[in-house]
Coordinates of C-alpha atoms in Angstrom, one line a residue:
M1 CA 91.9 105.6 101.7
K2 CA 94.9 107.6 103.0
N3 CA 92.8 110.7 103.0
Q4 CA 90.0 108.9 105.0
A5 CA 92.4 107.7 107.6
F6 CA 93.9 111.2 107.8
N7 CA 90.5 112.8 108.3
H8 CA 89.5 110.2 110.9
S9 CA 92.6 111.1 113.0
L10 CA 91.9 114.8 112.5
L11 CA 88.3 114.4 113.8
S12 CA 89.6 112.5 116.8
F13 CA 92.2 115.3 117.5
L14 CA 89.5 118.0 117.3
R15 CA 87.2 116.0 119.6
N16 CA 89.8 115.5 122.2
S17 CA 91.1 119.1 122.2
P18 CA 88.4 121.3 123.8
T19 CA 91.0 123.8 125.1
P20 CA 94.6 124.8 124.1
F21 CA 95.7 122.8 127.2
H22 CA 94.1 119.7 125.9
A23 CA 95.3 120.3 122.3
V24 CA 98.9 120.5 123.6
E25 CA 98.4 117.4 125.7
S26 CA 97.1 115.5 122.6
M27 CA 100.1 116.7 120.6
K28 CA 102.5 115.7 123.3
A29 CA 101.1 112.2 123.4
T30 CA 101.5 111.9 119.6
L31 CA 105.1 113.2 119.7
L32 CA 106.1 110.9 122.5
D33 CA 104.5 107.9 120.6
N34 CA 106.8 108.8 117.7
G35 CA 110.0 108.9 119.6
F36 CA 110.3 112.6 120.4
T37 CA 112.1 113.6 123.7
E38 CA 110.5 116.2 125.9
L39 CA 112.7 119.1 127.0
K40 CA 112.1 121.3 130.0
E41 CA 113.0 125.0 129.7
K42 CA 114.4 125.1 133.2
D43 CA 116.9 122.2 132.4
H44 CA 120.2 122.2 130.6
W45 CA 119.6 121.0 127.0
V46 CA 121.8 118.4 125.3
I47 CA 120.7 118.2 121.7
E48 CA 122.1 115.2 119.8
E49 CA 122.5 114.8 116.1
G50 CA 119.6 112.7 114.8
G51 CA 117.4 113.5 117.7
N52 CA 113.8 114.8 117.7
Y53 CA 112.6 117.0 120.5
F54 CA 109.7 119.1 121.8
V55 CA 109.2 121.7 124.6
T56 CA 106.0 123.3 125.9
R57 CA 105.3 126.6 127.7
N58 CA 102.3 127.2 129.9
A59 CA 101.0 123.8 128.8
S60 CA 99.2 125.6 126.0
S61 CA 102.0 126.2 123.5
V62 CA 104.4 123.7 122.0
I63 CA 107.5 123.7 119.8
A64 CA 108.6 120.4 118.2
F65 CA 111.8 120.1 116.1
T66 CA 114.0 117.6 114.4
A67 CA 117.8 117.8 114.5
P68 CA 119.2 115.5 111.8
E69 CA 122.3 117.6 112.0
L70 CA 123.4 120.4 114.3
N71 CA 124.9 122.9 111.9
F72 CA 121.8 125.0 111.9
H73 CA 123.6 128.1 110.6
T74 CA 124.3 126.2 107.3
T75 CA 120.9 124.5 107.0
G76 CA 118.4 126.8 108.7
W77 CA 115.0 125.5 109.8
R78 CA 111.9 124.8 107.9
M79 CA 109.2 126.1 110.2
V80 CA 105.4 125.7 110.3
G81 CA 103.4 127.9 112.7
G82 CA 99.8 127.8 113.9
H83 CA 97.9 128.6 117.1
T84 CA 96.2 126.4 119.7
D85 CA 93.5 128.9 120.9
S86 CA 90.0 129.6 119.5
P87 CA 87.4 132.2 120.3
C88 CA 85.2 131.0 123.1
L89 CA 83.5 131.8 126.4
K90 CA 85.7 131.6 129.5
L91 CA 84.6 131.5 133.1
K92 CA 85.1 134.6 135.2
P93 CA 86.9 134.0 138.6
N94 CA 83.7 134.5 140.6
A95 CA 81.6 132.6 138.1
H96 CA 78.6 131.4 140.1
V97 CA 75.6 133.6 139.4
V98 CA 72.0 133.2 140.6
R99 CA 69.3 135.1 138.7
S100 CA 65.5 134.7 138.6
G101 CA 65.7 131.2 140.2
Y102 CA 68.5 129.7 138.0
H103 CA 72.1 128.8 138.6
Q104 CA 74.2 130.4 135.9
L105 CA 77.9 131.0 135.0
G106 CA 79.5 134.4 134.6
V107 CA 81.6 134.3 131.4
E108 CA 84.0 136.5 129.6
V109 CA 84.2 136.6 125.8
Y110 CA 87.6 135.4 124.6
G111 CA 88.5 136.7 121.1
G112 CA 86.2 137.6 118.3
V113 CA 83.4 135.2 119.0
L114 CA 80.3 134.9 116.7
L115 CA 78.1 135.1 119.8
H116 CA 74.8 134.1 118.4
T117 CA 76.2 130.7 117.3
W118 CA 76.6 129.8 121.0
L119 CA 72.9 130.0 121.7
D120 CA 70.9 126.8 122.1
R121 CA 74.0 124.6 122.1
D122 CA 74.8 121.7 124.5
L123 CA 77.8 123.1 126.3
S124 CA 80.4 121.4 128.5
L125 CA 83.3 122.7 130.5
A126 CA 87.1 122.1 130.3
G127 CA 90.4 123.6 131.1
R128 CA 93.1 123.7 133.8
I129 CA 92.8 123.8 137.5
T130 CA 95.5 124.6 140.0
V131 CA 95.2 122.8 143.4
K132 CA 96.9 122.3 146.7
L133 CA 97.4 118.7 147.8
D134 CA 97.3 117.3 151.3
S135 CA 101.1 117.1 151.1
G136 CA 101.3 120.9 150.6
D137 CA 102.4 120.6 147.0
R138 CA 100.7 122.8 144.4
V139 CA 100.0 121.2 141.0
S140 CA 97.9 121.8 138.0
R141 CA 95.7 119.3 136.2
L142 CA 93.4 119.3 133.2
I143 CA 89.7 118.6 133.5
D144 CA 86.9 117.9 131.0
F145 CA 83.3 117.4 132.0
K146 CA 82.6 116.0 128.5
D147 CA 78.8 115.8 129.2
P148 CA 76.6 118.8 128.4
I149 CA 76.1 120.7 131.6
A150 CA 75.0 124.1 130.4
V151 CA 73.0 126.0 127.8
V152 CA 72.4 129.6 126.7
P153 CA 68.8 129.5 125.5
N154 CA 67.6 131.9 122.8
L155 CA 64.7 134.3 123.5
A156 CA 61.5 133.2 121.8
I157 CA 60.5 135.2 118.7
H158 CA 57.2 136.0 120.4
L159 CA 59.2 138.1 122.9
N160 CA 61.4 139.7 120.3
R161 CA 59.4 140.1 117.1
S162 CA 62.0 142.1 115.3
V163 CA 64.8 139.6 115.8
N164 CA 65.1 138.7 112.1
E165 CA 65.4 142.3 111.1
G166 CA 68.6 142.7 113.1
F167 CA 70.1 140.9 116.1
S168 CA 72.8 141.7 118.7
V169 CA 73.8 140.0 121.8
N170 CA 74.9 141.7 125.0
P171 CA 77.7 139.5 126.4
Q172 CA 77.4 140.7 130.0
E173 CA 73.6 140.1 130.3
E174 CA 72.5 137.7 127.6
M175 CA 75.4 135.1 127.3
L176 CA 75.3 133.6 130.8
P177 CA 74.8 129.8 130.5
I178 CA 72.2 128.1 132.6
L179 CA 73.3 125.2 134.8
G180 CA 70.1 124.4 136.6
L181 CA 67.3 125.5 138.9
A182 CA 68.3 127.5 142.0
K183 CA 66.2 125.3 144.2
S184 CA 68.9 122.6 143.9
E185 CA 72.2 123.0 145.8
F186 CA 75.1 124.3 143.9
E187 CA 78.6 125.4 144.8
L188 CA 81.2 125.7 142.0
Q189 CA 84.2 124.7 144.1
S190 CA 82.4 121.6 145.2
V191 CA 81.5 120.7 141.6
L192 CA 85.1 121.2 140.4
M193 CA 86.4 119.2 143.3
T194 CA 84.1 116.3 142.4
Q195 CA 85.3 116.4 138.8
I196 CA 89.0 116.3 139.9
E197 CA 88.4 113.4 142.2
K198 CA 86.6 111.6 139.3
Q199 CA 89.4 112.1 136.8
Y200 CA 92.3 111.8 139.3
P201 CA 91.5 109.3 142.0
G202 CA 94.1 109.2 144.7
L203 CA 95.4 112.8 144.0
N204 CA 94.4 113.8 147.5
V205 CA 93.4 117.4 146.7
K206 CA 93.1 119.7 149.8
E207 CA 91.7 122.8 148.0
I208 CA 91.3 124.4 144.6
L209 CA 93.5 127.5 144.3
D210 CA 92.4 128.8 140.9
F211 CA 91.2 127.7 137.4
E212 CA 91.2 128.6 133.7
L213 CA 88.0 127.0 132.3
S214 CA 86.2 127.4 129.0
L215 CA 82.8 126.3 127.7
Y216 CA 82.7 124.3 124.5
D217 CA 80.1 122.6 122.2
T218 CA 79.7 118.9 122.9
Q219 CA 78.5 118.1 119.3
A220 CA 81.2 115.9 117.8
P221 CA 83.2 116.8 114.7
A222 CA 81.8 115.2 111.5
L223 CA 82.2 114.7 107.8
V224 CA 79.1 116.3 106.2
G225 CA 77.7 116.8 102.7
L226 CA 76.2 114.3 100.2
N227 CA 79.7 113.0 99.4
K228 CA 81.3 113.9 102.7
E229 CA 82.9 116.9 101.1
F230 CA 83.1 118.9 104.3
I231 CA 84.5 118.8 107.8
C232 CA 82.2 120.5 110.3
S233 CA 83.7 121.1 113.8
A234 CA 84.4 123.5 116.5
R235 CA 87.9 125.0 116.7
L236 CA 89.0 124.4 113.1
D237 CA 90.5 127.8 113.5
N238 CA 93.2 126.9 114.2
L239 CA 93.6 123.3 115.4
L240 CA 93.2 122.2 111.8
S241 CA 96.6 123.8 111.0
C242 CA 98.1 122.4 114.2
F243 CA 97.1 118.9 113.2
V244 CA 98.3 119.3 109.6
G245 CA 101.6 120.8 110.7
L246 CA 102.2 117.9 113.2
E247 CA 101.4 115.3 110.6
A248 CA 103.8 116.9 108.2
L249 CA 106.6 117.0 110.8
L250 CA 106.1 113.3 111.6
A251 CA 106.0 112.4 107.9
G252 CA 109.4 113.9 107.4
L253 CA 111.3 112.3 110.2
D254 CA 113.8 110.7 107.8
S255 CA 114.6 114.1 106.2
K256 CA 118.1 115.5 106.5
Q257 CA 116.7 119.0 106.8
P258 CA 116.0 120.4 110.3
A259 CA 112.3 121.2 110.7
L260 CA 110.2 122.9 113.4
L261 CA 106.6 123.2 114.3
I262 CA 105.4 126.0 116.6
C263 CA 101.8 126.1 117.9
T264 CA 101.2 129.0 120.3
D265 CA 98.4 130.2 122.5
H266 CA 96.6 133.6 122.6
E267 CA 96.6 134.4 118.8
E268 CA 92.9 135.3 119.0
V269 CA 93.7 138.1 121.5
G270 CA 96.9 139.5 119.9
S271 CA 99.6 136.9 120.8
L272 CA 101.2 139.1 123.4
S273 CA 101.9 136.7 126.3
T274 CA 104.7 134.5 127.6
S275 CA 103.3 131.6 125.5
G276 CA 102.1 133.7 122.5
A277 CA 103.8 134.3 119.2
N278 CA 104.4 137.9 120.2
G279 CA 106.3 136.6 123.3
P280 CA 109.9 135.2 123.4
F281 CA 109.1 131.5 123.3
L282 CA 110.3 130.7 119.7
E283 CA 113.4 133.0 119.9
D284 CA 114.3 131.5 123.3
V285 CA 114.2 128.0 121.8
L286 CA 116.1 128.9 118.6
Q287 CA 118.8 130.8 120.5
R288 CA 119.4 127.7 122.6
L289 CA 119.8 125.6 119.5
S290 CA 122.1 128.2 117.9
P291 CA 123.7 130.2 120.8
N292 CA 126.4 131.8 118.7
P293 CA 124.9 135.3 117.7
E294 CA 126.4 135.2 114.2
H295 CA 125.3 131.6 113.6
F296 CA 121.8 132.5 114.8
V297 CA 121.4 135.2 112.2
Q298 CA 122.8 132.9 109.5
A299 CA 120.4 130.2 110.5
I300 CA 117.4 132.6 110.4
N301 CA 118.5 133.8 107.0
R302 CA 118.5 130.3 105.7
S303 CA 115.1 129.5 107.2
M304 CA 111.5 130.0 106.2
L305 CA 108.2 130.0 108.1
I306 CA 104.9 128.9 106.7
S307 CA 102.2 130.5 108.9
A308 CA 99.2 128.3 108.5
D309 CA 95.8 129.8 109.6
N310 CA 92.4 129.4 108.1
A311 CA 91.3 131.5 105.1
H312 CA 87.9 132.9 104.2
G313 CA 86.3 130.6 101.6
L314 CA 83.8 132.1 99.1
H315 CA 80.4 131.7 100.8
P316 CA 77.7 131.3 98.1
N317 CA 75.2 133.2 100.2
Y318 CA 77.6 136.2 100.7
S319 CA 79.7 136.3 97.6
S320 CA 79.7 140.1 97.6
K321 CA 82.0 140.0 100.6
H322 CA 84.9 138.8 98.4
D323 CA 87.1 140.3 95.8
K324 CA 85.9 138.2 92.8
L325 CA 89.4 137.5 91.6
H326 CA 90.6 136.4 95.0
A327 CA 87.7 134.2 96.2
P328 CA 89.0 130.8 97.4
M329 CA 86.8 127.7 96.9
I330 CA 86.7 124.8 99.4
N331 CA 88.5 121.6 98.3
S332 CA 90.4 123.5 95.7
G333 CA 93.7 123.7 97.5
A334 CA 95.4 125.9 100.2
V335 CA 95.2 129.6 100.0
I336 CA 98.1 132.1 99.8
K337 CA 97.1 135.1 101.9
V338 CA 98.3 138.5 100.6
N339 CA 98.1 141.9 102.2
N340 CA 100.3 144.8 101.1
N341 CA 99.7 146.5 104.5
Q342 CA 101.6 143.6 106.1
R343 CA 98.6 142.1 107.9
Y344 CA 100.0 138.9 106.2
A345 CA 103.8 138.3 105.9
T346 CA 103.7 136.8 102.3
N347 CA 106.1 138.2 99.7
S348 CA 106.7 137.2 96.1
E349 CA 109.7 134.9 97.0
T350 CA 107.9 133.0 99.8
A351 CA 104.8 132.7 97.7
G352 CA 106.8 131.5 94.7
I353 CA 108.4 128.8 96.8
Y354 CA 105.1 127.6 98.1
R355 CA 103.5 127.6 94.6
D356 CA 106.4 125.5 93.2
L357 CA 106.3 123.0 96.1
A358 CA 102.5 122.6 95.7
K359 CA 102.9 122.0 92.0
Q360 CA 105.5 119.4 92.6
E361 CA 103.0 117.6 94.8
G362 CA 100.2 118.0 92.3
Y363 CA 98.0 120.4 94.3
E364 CA 96.4 123.6 93.2
V365 CA 97.0 126.9 95.0
Q366 CA 94.5 129.7 95.5
T367 CA 95.0 133.4 96.6
F368 CA 93.1 135.5 99.1
V369 CA 93.1 139.3 99.2
V370 CA 90.5 141.1 101.3
R371 CA 88.3 143.6 99.5
S372 CA 89.9 147.0 99.4
D373 CA 86.9 148.5 101.3
M374 CA 87.1 146.0 104.2
A375 CA 89.5 145.5 107.1
C376 CA 91.9 142.6 107.0
G377 CA 92.6 140.1 109.8
S378 CA 96.1 138.9 110.7
T379 CA 98.0 135.9 111.9
V380 CA 101.1 134.8 113.8
G381 CA 103.0 135.2 110.5
P382 CA 103.8 139.0 110.6
I383 CA 104.4 138.7 114.4
I384 CA 107.1 136.0 114.0
A385 CA 108.5 137.5 110.9
G386 CA 108.9 140.9 112.6
G387 CA 110.2 139.3 115.7
I388 CA 113.1 137.2 114.4
G389 CA 113.3 138.3 110.8
V390 CA 112.5 134.9 109.2
P391 CA 111.1 134.9 105.6
T392 CA 107.5 134.0 105.9
I393 CA 104.4 133.2 103.9
D394 CA 100.8 133.2 105.3
I395 CA 98.6 130.4 104.0
G396 CA 95.3 128.8 105.1
L397 CA 92.6 126.3 104.2
P398 CA 89.3 127.8 102.9
T399 CA 86.7 127.9 105.7
F400 CA 83.2 129.0 106.3
G401 CA 81.9 130.5 109.5
M402 CA 85.3 131.4 111.0
H403 CA 84.9 132.1 114.7
S404 CA 81.5 130.4 114.8
I405 CA 81.0 127.7 117.5
R406 CA 81.0 125.3 114.5
E407 CA 83.1 126.0 111.4
L408 CA 83.2 124.3 108.0
A409 CA 86.2 123.3 105.9
G410 CA 86.9 120.9 103.0
S411 CA 87.6 117.2 103.6
E412 CA 90.2 117.1 100.9
D413 CA 92.2 120.2 101.6
A414 CA 93.9 119.3 104.9
Y415 CA 95.5 116.1 103.5
G416 CA 96.8 118.0 100.5
L417 CA 98.3 120.7 102.7
A418 CA 100.0 118.1 104.8
K419 CA 101.7 116.7 101.7
V420 CA 102.9 120.1 100.6
L421 CA 104.2 120.9 104.1
T422 CA 106.0 117.6 104.2
R423 CA 107.8 118.5 101.0
F424 CA 108.6 121.9 102.3
M425 CA 110.2 120.4 105.5
D426 CA 112.3 118.2 103.3
T427 CA 113.6 120.9 101.0
P428 CA 117.2 121.9 101.7
V429 CA 117.5 124.9 99.3
L430 CA 114.5 127.2 98.9
M431 CA 116.0 129.9 96.7
S432 CA 118.9 129.3 94.4
N433 CA 120.0 132.9 94.7
E434 CA 119.7 133.0 98.5
E435 CA 123.4 134.1 98.7
K436 CA 122.5 137.2 96.6

C-alpha cells in the first residue's frame, strides 16, 4: 500500500511538471508544506540549528537542505543530485510560421531528443513568460495551456514507401507542429496574452517581453502492464530521480545528519549555465553554509553525493546493445553506473557504501557498464565531483526508451530507491577509515 501511495504521488508530480520551471514550482510547494523556509540568494542568510531550508536559481533549479546542527565541517553533507530538464522541442523567438495554408510553430530541438517519438502526439505548450505590467514592473509567470493545441503529423507510408527500411527526421523542416488552418486568424503574442489573463486574472499585463516555452505530450502518466509493473510517462529522465530524492529528504527530517538535495537545469545540454551543475550554484550555497575555507574543505571531505539519473534497462528486443554481464532488469533494484573513463563518478568506496546501505534496507543492487564498443553517456555526477571534490556515486533506475517522448520504468524501483536514499541521508559515518 505504501508503494501504491508513493507511485500515485509520483504520477501526480510528473503530470504537473511539464517544464523545469513547473517541476521546481511543484517541489517548492511540497517543501513549504513540510515546513521548509525559502531563502533568497540576494538576501543575508541566517541558518538556525534544526532548520530546514531551500533556495532556487532561475526558477528551474533548486537546492534543499536540512541543518540539524551547524558544524558542517565535522558532519559533512549527505547529498543527492538530479536534474529537472528533459529533451524536448522549444519554441524559437520568432515562432509563428505559415506554410502551405497552415499555422505552425518554429521549434528548436533541446537535448538528445528521439525525434520520431514526437510524431502524431497531442501536444500542449508550457513554460515561463516575462511581461511588463501597467505599473511598469517587469515580472515572470509560468503558463501551461494543458489542452492539446498542436500536432506533428507523420507522412503517410504511401508517400514514403521506404520508411520502414530506415527513417530520419529533419528537425528544421519536418518537426514543425501544426496549430491550425491559416484561414483563421492567429497571432502568437495575442494567444499568449489570452493565456496569461486566463491564469492570472487581475495581473494587468501591458505587454509580453519574452518567453521560454516548450511543447509536451498531454497523455497522462500511467501504471501499465498486466500487473501494473511499469510506470509510463514523459520526463522520467530525470524527474523520477528528483521526486525520489525529495521524498527521501522529507522522510529523514528527524535525522541528526545534515542532508541536501540538488536538482539542476540544463543537464541534457551539458550543464554549463548559471543554474546548471557545471555552474556555481551548489558551491555558492555550500560556501555560505561553511564560509571558513578550511572548514569548507573538511565538510566536503566528510560528504558524499549520490548522483541519481536513469539507467538503460535491458530491452528484450535489443539485448545485443548491452554487455550481458551488466544488463539491468526493471524492478530488480537501482543500478550502480560504472565507467573507468570517468563518464560516471563511481569508485569502489562509494559503490561499496551504496551496496551496503541497500542491503541493510533489503534491496538488490545492479550494475551497468556500457559495451566497450559503444560511447557512454554522462550525468551531473562527474561534473559536481570534479567541481567541488566530493566523493560521488552514479546510480539510476532501469528505464526503456530514454529520451523518448514517453519513457518506461518499474513501478517497484522508485520506492525502493527512496528507502535506500533515506538511509543514506541518515548515516553519520560512511567509511570507518575516512581519517586514513
